[in-house]
Amino acid sequence: MQTRAERFLTPEEQKRINQCVHDAEMQTSGEIVPMIVSESHSYPLAPIIGATFITLPTALLAARLIGSHFWIGPDNMWLFLVCFISIAIPAFYTIKRVFWLKRLFLLPKRAEEEVREAALGAFYTEKLYKTKAENGILLYISVFERRVWILADAGINQRISHERWLEIVALITEGIKKHRHCDAICEAITQIGAILKDDFPIEQDDVNELHNLIIR
């Protein structure tokens, strides 16, 4: 079964992005690495928050409706607890498995932190810090959170401000929202290559040191 990251791009779109990276790196010695991941964290609190949010008012209403038709009465605590548990368990597992529901109960700040930390971890596990000229740049896209993070190595950071990448992050994020993520990623790669070529022009002995596309 394919992961969300694998479904995010069709095989044709993956080839197109690989080609975009190849074309961009024909102008620069910089190493551009787009990375698509299904999610940056499991977010175990999201289904708990969601189930509580849904279950509490529903159980209160159900207890009153059921109790009012029987001798136990509409305010019976035990009836409420039975209703709460009966609703909470299926609600929890439904939210856990249905990703668009789970996303509704993500805490935005937490999601941002998890994506940032996962991108930083990927930067090192994929060895972007090991390029000869310290000019690797990671374009990290987390599908579940719909968030993008760009991390550049020391050589790039010394010459190019991080603020230059914020417009590219916004470009991809907007493209994902409009379901034109492949176009947005390709445009972003082209822009990154154009930014890098002035400070990191292509060299005669240039070799491709890193993957052109990583999908996890």
Short mmCIF file of C-alpha atoms in Angstrom, two decimals:
data_model
loop_
_atom_site.label_atom_id
_atom_site.label_comp_id
_atom_site.label_asym_id
_atom_site.label_seq_id
_atom_site.Cartn_x
_atom_site.Cartn_y
_atom_site.Cartn_z
CA MET A 1 0.00 0.00 0.00
CA GLN A 2 1.34 3.42 -0.96
CA THR A 3 2.08 6.03 1.67
CA ARG A 4 0.64 9.53 1.46
CA ALA A 5 4.05 10.78 0.36
CA GLU A 6 4.08 8.26 -2.51
CA ARG A 7 0.54 9.25 -3.52
CA PHE A 8 1.39 12.95 -3.33
CA LEU A 9 3.12 12.80 -6.72
CA THR A 10 2.35 10.59 -9.69
CA PRO A 11 5.28 8.72 -11.32
CA GLU A 12 5.19 11.28 -14.15
CA GLU A 13 5.33 14.16 -11.66
CA GLN A 14 8.26 12.53 -9.87
CA LYS A 15 10.13 12.33 -13.18
CA ARG A 16 9.29 15.96 -13.87
CA ILE A 17 10.67 17.08 -10.50
CA ASN A 18 13.82 14.99 -10.99
CA GLN A 19 14.32 16.73 -14.33
CA CYS A 20 13.70 20.17 -12.78
CA VAL A 21 16.40 19.50 -10.19
CA HIS A 22 18.77 18.28 -12.91
CA ASP A 23 18.12 21.41 -15.00
CA ALA A 24 18.55 23.75 -12.02
CA GLU A 25 21.81 22.06 -11.02
CA MET A 26 23.16 22.54 -14.54
CA GLN A 27 23.52 26.23 -13.60
CA THR A 28 24.88 25.86 -10.07
CA SER A 29 27.14 23.67 -7.98
CA GLY A 30 24.50 23.85 -5.26
CA GLU A 31 22.78 20.58 -4.37
CA ILE A 32 18.98 20.92 -4.32
CA VAL A 33 17.13 18.10 -2.58
CA PRO A 34 13.31 18.06 -2.53
CA MET A 35 12.07 15.65 0.14
CA ILE A 36 8.43 14.53 0.47
CA VAL A 37 7.36 12.84 3.72
CA SER A 38 3.94 11.53 4.72
CA GLU A 39 4.01 13.25 8.11
CA SER A 40 6.58 14.65 10.50
CA HIS A 41 5.05 13.23 13.68
CA SER A 42 2.27 10.85 14.75
CA TYR A 43 0.47 13.51 16.87
CA PRO A 44 -1.06 11.14 19.45
CA LEU A 45 -2.85 14.02 21.18
CA ALA A 46 -4.85 15.02 18.09
CA PRO A 47 -7.37 12.12 18.22
CA ILE A 48 -7.69 12.54 22.00
CA ILE A 49 -8.50 16.24 21.63
CA GLY A 50 -10.85 15.54 18.74
CA ALA A 51 -12.66 12.69 20.48
CA THR A 52 -13.16 14.81 23.61
CA PHE A 53 -14.40 17.77 21.57
CA ILE A 54 -16.95 15.61 19.75
CA THR A 55 -17.90 13.27 22.59
CA LEU A 56 -18.57 15.67 25.46
CA PRO A 57 -21.54 17.58 23.98
CA THR A 58 -22.81 14.49 22.15
CA ALA A 59 -22.77 12.36 25.32
CA LEU A 60 -24.52 15.11 27.31
CA LEU A 61 -27.27 15.33 24.71
CA ALA A 62 -27.59 11.55 24.38
CA ALA A 63 -27.79 11.06 28.16
CA ARG A 64 -30.57 13.63 28.47
CA LEU A 65 -32.55 12.19 25.57
CA ILE A 66 -32.21 8.58 26.72
CA GLY A 67 -32.65 9.35 30.42
CA SER A 68 -35.80 11.38 29.88
CA HIS A 69 -37.51 8.29 28.45
CA PHE A 70 -36.60 6.01 31.36
CA TRP A 71 -36.85 6.06 35.14
CA ILE A 72 -33.14 6.90 35.61
CA GLY A 73 -33.75 10.53 34.60
CA PRO A 74 -31.89 12.91 32.24
CA ASP A 75 -29.15 13.93 34.73
CA ASN A 76 -27.86 10.53 35.75
CA MET A 77 -24.04 10.55 35.88
CA TRP A 78 -23.69 6.82 35.19
CA LEU A 79 -25.78 7.11 32.06
CA PHE A 80 -23.62 10.01 30.93
CA LEU A 81 -20.44 7.96 31.49
CA VAL A 82 -21.83 5.03 29.49
CA CYS A 83 -22.75 7.39 26.64
CA PHE A 84 -19.37 9.13 26.84
CA ILE A 85 -17.37 5.89 26.62
CA SER A 86 -19.61 4.46 23.90
CA ILE A 87 -19.04 7.54 21.73
CA ALA A 88 -15.43 8.37 22.69
CA ILE A 89 -13.85 5.05 21.68
CA PRO A 90 -15.14 4.95 18.07
CA ALA A 91 -14.58 8.71 17.75
CA PHE A 92 -10.94 8.32 18.84
CA TYR A 93 -10.17 5.56 16.33
CA THR A 94 -12.07 7.27 13.53
CA ILE A 95 -10.11 10.51 13.97
CA LYS A 96 -6.85 8.57 14.28
CA ARG A 97 -7.42 6.82 10.94
CA VAL A 98 -9.16 9.55 8.91
CA PHE A 99 -6.35 11.99 8.27
CA TRP A 100 -8.39 15.01 7.22
CA LEU A 101 -10.28 14.70 10.51
CA LYS A 102 -7.05 14.31 12.46
CA ARG A 103 -5.66 17.43 10.80
CA LEU A 104 -8.62 19.45 12.11
CA PHE A 105 -7.44 18.87 15.67
CA LEU A 106 -3.75 19.61 15.15
CA LEU A 107 -2.33 22.38 17.29
CA PRO A 108 -0.72 24.69 14.67
CA LYS A 109 2.25 25.64 16.85
CA ARG A 110 2.96 21.99 17.64
CA ALA A 111 2.74 21.02 13.96
CA GLU A 112 5.16 23.81 13.03
CA GLU A 113 7.65 22.67 15.66
CA GLU A 114 7.44 19.02 14.62
CA VAL A 115 7.96 19.82 10.94
CA ARG A 116 10.94 22.03 11.76
CA GLU A 117 12.54 19.34 13.93
CA ALA A 118 11.86 16.61 11.36
CA ALA A 119 13.36 18.76 8.59
CA LEU A 120 16.46 19.36 10.69
CA GLY A 121 16.78 15.63 11.36
CA ALA A 122 16.37 14.84 7.67
CA PHE A 123 19.05 17.38 6.78
CA TYR A 124 21.57 15.32 8.75
CA THR A 125 20.30 11.81 8.04
CA GLU A 126 20.33 12.51 4.29
CA LYS A 127 23.85 13.98 4.64
CA LEU A 128 23.15 17.39 3.13
CA TYR A 129 25.90 18.76 5.38
CA LYS A 130 28.54 16.65 3.64
CA THR A 131 28.73 18.39 0.25
CA LYS A 132 32.16 19.56 -0.85
CA ALA A 133 31.26 23.28 -0.87
CA GLU A 134 28.72 23.11 1.99
CA ASN A 135 26.04 24.11 -0.51
CA GLY A 136 23.29 21.55 0.00
CA ILE A 137 19.73 22.84 0.38
CA LEU A 138 16.78 20.77 1.57
CA LEU A 139 13.27 21.48 0.35
CA TYR A 140 11.26 19.57 2.96
CA ILE A 141 7.53 19.01 2.35
CA SER A 142 5.39 17.29 4.99
CA VAL A 143 2.15 16.16 3.34
CA PHE A 144 -0.07 15.60 6.38
CA GLU A 145 0.67 18.98 7.95
CA ARG A 146 0.76 20.75 4.57
CA ARG A 147 3.88 22.54 5.67
CA VAL A 148 7.16 23.31 3.95
CA TRP A 149 10.59 23.97 5.42
CA ILE A 150 13.79 24.97 3.65
CA LEU A 151 17.18 24.32 5.25
CA ALA A 152 20.49 25.30 3.69
CA ASP A 153 24.03 24.31 4.63
CA ALA A 154 26.61 26.67 6.12
CA GLY A 155 28.13 27.72 2.79
CA ILE A 156 24.77 28.96 1.52
CA ASN A 157 23.80 30.57 4.82
CA GLN A 158 26.99 32.64 4.81
CA ARG A 159 26.04 34.27 1.50
CA ILE A 160 22.26 34.08 1.20
CA SER A 161 19.79 35.26 3.83
CA HIS A 162 17.20 32.79 5.11
CA GLU A 163 14.51 35.36 4.26
CA ARG A 164 15.14 34.64 0.57
CA TRP A 165 13.60 31.21 1.06
CA LEU A 166 10.41 32.39 2.76
CA GLU A 167 8.81 33.43 -0.54
CA ILE A 168 9.56 29.99 -1.94
CA VAL A 169 8.00 28.33 1.12
CA ALA A 170 4.88 30.46 0.57
CA LEU A 171 4.85 29.54 -3.12
CA ILE A 172 4.80 25.80 -2.42
CA THR A 173 2.34 26.07 0.46
CA GLU A 174 -0.09 27.98 -1.74
CA GLY A 175 0.40 25.46 -4.55
CA ILE A 176 -0.44 22.56 -2.22
CA LYS A 177 -3.63 24.32 -1.10
CA LYS A 178 -4.65 24.75 -4.75
CA HIS A 179 -3.78 21.11 -5.61
CA ARG A 180 -1.05 22.15 -8.04
CA HIS A 181 1.82 20.95 -5.92
CA CYS A 182 3.97 19.57 -8.75
CA ASP A 183 3.89 22.89 -10.62
CA ALA A 184 4.68 24.77 -7.41
CA ILE A 185 7.59 22.47 -6.50
CA CYS A 186 9.09 22.76 -9.99
CA GLU A 187 8.76 26.54 -9.91
CA ALA A 188 10.38 26.59 -6.46
CA ILE A 189 13.30 24.45 -7.64
CA THR A 190 13.84 26.75 -10.62
CA GLN A 191 13.86 29.80 -8.33
CA ILE A 192 16.28 28.15 -5.89
CA GLY A 193 18.63 27.33 -8.77
CA ALA A 194 18.46 30.93 -10.00
CA ILE A 195 19.30 32.24 -6.52
CA LEU A 196 22.20 29.84 -6.05
CA LYS A 197 23.87 30.26 -9.44
CA ASP A 198 25.28 33.72 -8.66
CA ASP A 199 27.12 32.62 -5.52
CA PHE A 200 27.62 28.98 -6.48
CA PRO A 201 28.17 28.81 -10.25
CA ILE A 202 28.53 25.45 -11.94
CA GLU A 203 32.08 24.05 -11.96
CA GLN A 204 33.76 21.95 -14.64
CA ASP A 205 34.33 19.02 -12.29
CA ASP A 206 30.86 19.27 -10.74
CA VAL A 207 29.23 15.97 -9.77
CA ASN A 208 25.77 15.23 -8.43
CA GLU A 209 26.45 14.52 -4.75
CA LEU A 210 22.89 14.04 -3.48
CA HIS A 211 19.54 12.59 -4.54
CA ASN A 212 17.36 14.70 -6.83
CA LEU A 213 14.19 13.59 -5.02
CA ILE A 214 13.56 11.74 -1.76
CA ILE A 215 10.16 10.27 -0.87
CA ARG A 216 9.61 8.81 2.59
#
